[in-house]
Amino acid sequence: MSPVNRQVPLLLFALLCLPSLGLRFNLQAGGKKCLKDYSPGGVITKGEYSASKHDVLTSTILILDSRGHLLYKREGFENGSFSFSTEDYELVDMCFEVRAKHPGQHPDSAEIFLDIKQGAEAKRFDLVSTFFCLFRSVGKCREPETG
């Protein structure tokens, strides 16, 4: 077996073991798709989303808790991010809707991407340390290390 042929199974194994990086789906014009996710109480949930750029489509994201309270809403997006925290353990609805910008148009579909993180995974510790340094009155702060 050649060295290249031996590396193919290792590469496939590595790709299969990587964690999922998000969810991507197509949504027809006039369509709505709601995803449910559990949000532990007092834990930050953070997400990034995007919709394929389209001249005749507009996209909306709406996030509601189990009691129907609005946690986040944005219309006409190409990309963006959200964060929220709930008081109690909640089942949260994340709904995406795609529609034509003008009546009578019949566009195809939009590709939607969603990446959700919770808890420590959602925190950016480099920004937290920088924020802390801005408000600390004594001493010098170091720049966050990269690498």
PDB file of C-alpha atoms in Angstrom, residues 2-143:
ATOM      1  CA  SER A   2       1.406   3.395  -0.980  1.00  0.00           C
ATOM      2  CA  PRO A   3       1.913   6.134   1.656  1.00  0.00           C
ATOM      3  CA  VAL A   4      -0.921   8.174   0.123  1.00  0.00           C
ATOM      4  CA  ASN A   5      -3.356   5.246   0.380  1.00  0.00           C
ATOM      5  CA  ARG A   6      -2.458   4.787   4.065  1.00  0.00           C
ATOM      6  CA  GLN A   7      -3.233   8.442   4.798  1.00  0.00           C
ATOM      7  CA  VAL A   8      -6.738   8.381   3.288  1.00  0.00           C
ATOM      8  CA  PRO A   9      -8.311   6.317   6.126  1.00  0.00           C
ATOM      9  CA  LEU A  10      -6.628   8.559   8.715  1.00  0.00           C
ATOM     10  CA  LEU A  11      -7.963  11.662   6.989  1.00  0.00           C
ATOM     11  CA  LEU A  12     -11.480  10.212   6.827  1.00  0.00           C
ATOM     12  CA  PHE A  13     -11.309   9.237  10.503  1.00  0.00           C
ATOM     13  CA  ALA A  14     -10.180  12.749  11.476  1.00  0.00           C
ATOM     14  CA  LEU A  15     -12.993  14.356   9.468  1.00  0.00           C
ATOM     15  CA  LEU A  16     -15.622  12.085  11.015  1.00  0.00           C
ATOM     16  CA  CYS A  17     -14.406  12.817  14.540  1.00  0.00           C
ATOM     17  CA  LEU A  18     -14.560  16.614  14.197  1.00  0.00           C
ATOM     18  CA  PRO A  19     -17.487  18.226  15.985  1.00  0.00           C
ATOM     19  CA  SER A  20     -20.303  19.683  13.940  1.00  0.00           C
ATOM     20  CA  LEU A  21     -19.708  23.336  13.136  1.00  0.00           C
ATOM     21  CA  GLY A  22     -23.323  24.316  12.544  1.00  0.00           C
ATOM     22  CA  LEU A  23     -26.522  23.666  10.662  1.00  0.00           C
ATOM     23  CA  ARG A  24     -27.103  24.605   7.036  1.00  0.00           C
ATOM     24  CA  PHE A  25     -30.413  24.204   5.185  1.00  0.00           C
ATOM     25  CA  ASN A  26     -32.366  25.581   2.220  1.00  0.00           C
ATOM     26  CA  LEU A  27     -35.648  27.373   2.789  1.00  0.00           C
ATOM     27  CA  GLN A  28     -38.093  27.997  -0.051  1.00  0.00           C
ATOM     28  CA  ALA A  29     -39.548  31.476  -0.565  1.00  0.00           C
ATOM     29  CA  GLY A  30     -42.695  31.750   1.551  1.00  0.00           C
ATOM     30  CA  GLY A  31     -41.403  29.025   3.854  1.00  0.00           C
ATOM     31  CA  LYS A  32     -40.818  28.977   7.586  1.00  0.00           C
ATOM     32  CA  LYS A  33     -38.652  26.562   9.585  1.00  0.00           C
ATOM     33  CA  CYS A  34     -38.556  26.466  13.376  1.00  0.00           C
ATOM     34  CA  LEU A  35     -35.843  24.676  15.328  1.00  0.00           C
ATOM     35  CA  LYS A  36     -36.136  23.846  19.004  1.00  0.00           C
ATOM     36  CA  ASP A  37     -33.238  24.029  21.440  1.00  0.00           C
ATOM     37  CA  TYR A  38     -33.001  23.692  25.200  1.00  0.00           C
ATOM     38  CA  SER A  39     -31.580  26.667  27.058  1.00  0.00           C
ATOM     39  CA  PRO A  40     -30.365  25.914  30.601  1.00  0.00           C
ATOM     40  CA  GLY A  41     -31.318  28.600  33.108  1.00  0.00           C
ATOM     41  CA  GLY A  42     -28.675  31.266  33.719  1.00  0.00           C
ATOM     42  CA  VAL A  43     -26.421  30.043  30.899  1.00  0.00           C
ATOM     43  CA  ILE A  44     -25.480  32.211  27.920  1.00  0.00           C
ATOM     44  CA  THR A  45     -26.658  30.979  24.533  1.00  0.00           C
ATOM     45  CA  LYS A  46     -24.905  32.619  21.612  1.00  0.00           C
ATOM     46  CA  GLY A  47     -25.434  32.119  17.919  1.00  0.00           C
ATOM     47  CA  GLU A  48     -24.337  33.288  14.522  1.00  0.00           C
ATOM     48  CA  TYR A  49     -26.513  33.065  11.449  1.00  0.00           C
ATOM     49  CA  SER A  50     -26.475  33.973   7.779  1.00  0.00           C
ATOM     50  CA  ALA A  51     -28.639  33.754   4.679  1.00  0.00           C
ATOM     51  CA  SER A  52     -27.402  33.554   1.124  1.00  0.00           C
ATOM     52  CA  LYS A  53     -27.405  36.938  -0.579  1.00  0.00           C
ATOM     53  CA  HIS A  54     -30.414  37.237  -2.812  1.00  0.00           C
ATOM     54  CA  ASP A  55     -31.796  40.269  -4.667  1.00  0.00           C
ATOM     55  CA  VAL A  56     -35.459  39.247  -4.410  1.00  0.00           C
ATOM     56  CA  LEU A  57     -35.614  37.466  -1.018  1.00  0.00           C
ATOM     57  CA  THR A  58     -35.690  38.781   2.530  1.00  0.00           C
ATOM     58  CA  SER A  59     -34.977  36.638   5.604  1.00  0.00           C
ATOM     59  CA  THR A  60     -36.242  36.925   9.179  1.00  0.00           C
ATOM     60  CA  ILE A  61     -35.086  35.246  12.404  1.00  0.00           C
ATOM     61  CA  LEU A  62     -37.345  35.119  15.457  1.00  0.00           C
ATOM     62  CA  ILE A  63     -36.413  33.515  18.804  1.00  0.00           C
ATOM     63  CA  LEU A  64     -39.120  32.884  21.424  1.00  0.00           C
ATOM     64  CA  ASP A  65     -39.065  31.166  24.816  1.00  0.00           C
ATOM     65  CA  SER A  66     -41.632  28.515  25.807  1.00  0.00           C
ATOM     66  CA  ARG A  67     -44.053  31.197  27.089  1.00  0.00           C
ATOM     67  CA  GLY A  68     -43.927  33.090  23.783  1.00  0.00           C
ATOM     68  CA  HIS A  69     -41.704  35.916  25.058  1.00  0.00           C
ATOM     69  CA  LEU A  70     -39.532  37.488  22.380  1.00  0.00           C
ATOM     70  CA  LEU A  71     -35.810  36.869  22.957  1.00  0.00           C
ATOM     71  CA  TYR A  72     -34.523  38.083  19.587  1.00  0.00           C
ATOM     72  CA  LYS A  73     -35.849  39.273  16.230  1.00  0.00           C
ATOM     73  CA  ARG A  74     -34.205  40.577  13.078  1.00  0.00           C
ATOM     74  CA  GLU A  75     -35.644  41.132   9.630  1.00  0.00           C
ATOM     75  CA  GLY A  76     -33.893  41.520   6.291  1.00  0.00           C
ATOM     76  CA  PHE A  77     -30.572  40.021   7.334  1.00  0.00           C
ATOM     77  CA  GLU A  78     -27.656  38.604   5.394  1.00  0.00           C
ATOM     78  CA  ASN A  79     -25.752  37.682   8.565  1.00  0.00           C
ATOM     79  CA  GLY A  80     -25.701  38.476  12.252  1.00  0.00           C
ATOM     80  CA  SER A  81     -25.377  37.162  15.771  1.00  0.00           C
ATOM     81  CA  PHE A  82     -27.507  36.913  18.890  1.00  0.00           C
ATOM     82  CA  SER A  83     -27.095  36.069  22.547  1.00  0.00           C
ATOM     83  CA  PHE A  84     -29.576  35.494  25.326  1.00  0.00           C
ATOM     84  CA  SER A  85     -29.972  33.858  28.697  1.00  0.00           C
ATOM     85  CA  THR A  86     -33.129  32.454  30.277  1.00  0.00           C
ATOM     86  CA  GLU A  87     -33.963  32.359  33.981  1.00  0.00           C
ATOM     87  CA  ASP A  88     -35.156  28.745  33.934  1.00  0.00           C
ATOM     88  CA  TYR A  89     -34.571  25.663  31.824  1.00  0.00           C
ATOM     89  CA  GLU A  90     -36.472  26.561  28.631  1.00  0.00           C
ATOM     90  CA  LEU A  91     -37.365  25.060  25.300  1.00  0.00           C
ATOM     91  CA  VAL A  92     -36.586  27.860  22.836  1.00  0.00           C
ATOM     92  CA  ASP A  93     -37.985  28.197  19.300  1.00  0.00           C
ATOM     93  CA  MET A  94     -35.631  29.625  16.661  1.00  0.00           C
ATOM     94  CA  CYS A  95     -37.672  30.374  13.557  1.00  0.00           C
ATOM     95  CA  PHE A  96     -36.415  31.406  10.133  1.00  0.00           C
ATOM     96  CA  GLU A  97     -38.708  32.777   7.455  1.00  0.00           C
ATOM     97  CA  VAL A  98     -37.902  33.620   3.840  1.00  0.00           C
ATOM     98  CA  ARG A  99     -40.212  35.632   1.605  1.00  0.00           C
ATOM     99  CA  ALA A 100     -40.125  37.578  -1.639  1.00  0.00           C
ATOM    100  CA  LYS A 101     -39.334  41.281  -1.253  1.00  0.00           C
ATOM    101  CA  HIS A 102     -42.078  42.238  -3.719  1.00  0.00           C
ATOM    102  CA  PRO A 103     -45.438  40.523  -4.391  1.00  0.00           C
ATOM    103  CA  GLY A 104     -45.559  38.530  -7.598  1.00  0.00           C
ATOM    104  CA  GLN A 105     -41.899  37.490  -7.525  1.00  0.00           C
ATOM    105  CA  HIS A 106     -41.238  33.763  -7.520  1.00  0.00           C
ATOM    106  CA  PRO A 107     -37.639  33.261  -6.398  1.00  0.00           C
ATOM    107  CA  ASP A 108     -36.186  29.872  -5.573  1.00  0.00           C
ATOM    108  CA  SER A 109     -34.798  29.490  -2.071  1.00  0.00           C
ATOM    109  CA  ALA A 110     -32.249  30.856   0.363  1.00  0.00           C
ATOM    110  CA  GLU A 111     -29.511  28.923   2.119  1.00  0.00           C
ATOM    111  CA  ILE A 112     -29.610  29.485   5.893  1.00  0.00           C
ATOM    112  CA  PHE A 113     -26.678  28.799   8.246  1.00  0.00           C
ATOM    113  CA  LEU A 114     -26.957  28.641  12.046  1.00  0.00           C
ATOM    114  CA  ASP A 115     -24.227  27.987  14.630  1.00  0.00           C
ATOM    115  CA  ILE A 116     -25.232  27.847  18.317  1.00  0.00           C
ATOM    116  CA  LYS A 117     -22.968  27.731  21.374  1.00  0.00           C
ATOM    117  CA  GLN A 118     -23.876  27.558  25.059  1.00  0.00           C
ATOM    118  CA  GLY A 119     -22.104  28.111  28.357  1.00  0.00           C
ATOM    119  CA  ALA A 120     -18.318  28.347  28.437  1.00  0.00           C
ATOM    120  CA  GLU A 121     -18.159  27.571  24.716  1.00  0.00           C
ATOM    121  CA  ALA A 122     -20.115  30.800  24.042  1.00  0.00           C
ATOM    122  CA  LYS A 123     -17.760  33.052  25.988  1.00  0.00           C
ATOM    123  CA  ARG A 124     -14.872  34.891  24.375  1.00  0.00           C
ATOM    124  CA  PHE A 125     -12.363  34.966  27.209  1.00  0.00           C
ATOM    125  CA  ASP A 126      -9.989  37.287  25.347  1.00  0.00           C
ATOM    126  CA  LEU A 127     -12.730  39.940  25.215  1.00  0.00           C
ATOM    127  CA  VAL A 128     -13.666  39.361  28.854  1.00  0.00           C
ATOM    128  CA  SER A 129     -10.084  39.985  29.962  1.00  0.00           C
ATOM    129  CA  THR A 130      -9.817  43.097  27.773  1.00  0.00           C
ATOM    130  CA  PHE A 131     -13.087  44.453  29.187  1.00  0.00           C
ATOM    131  CA  PHE A 132     -11.847  43.761  32.721  1.00  0.00           C
ATOM    132  CA  CYS A 133      -8.609  45.650  32.009  1.00  0.00           C
ATOM    133  CA  LEU A 134     -10.503  48.705  30.781  1.00  0.00           C
ATOM    134  CA  PHE A 135     -12.232  49.101  34.133  1.00  0.00           C
ATOM    135  CA  ARG A 136      -9.405  48.052  36.424  1.00  0.00           C
ATOM    136  CA  SER A 137      -7.884  51.087  38.118  1.00  0.00           C
ATOM    137  CA  VAL A 138      -4.531  49.675  39.273  1.00  0.00           C
ATOM    138  CA  GLY A 139      -1.766  47.965  37.308  1.00  0.00           C
ATOM    139  CA  LYS A 140      -1.071  47.263  33.685  1.00  0.00           C
ATOM    140  CA  CYS A 141      -2.870  44.696  31.589  1.00  0.00           C
ATOM    141  CA  ARG A 142      -1.287  42.421  29.059  1.00  0.00           C
ATOM    142  CA  GLU A 143      -2.551  42.050  25.532  1.00  0.00           C
TER     143      GLU A 143
END
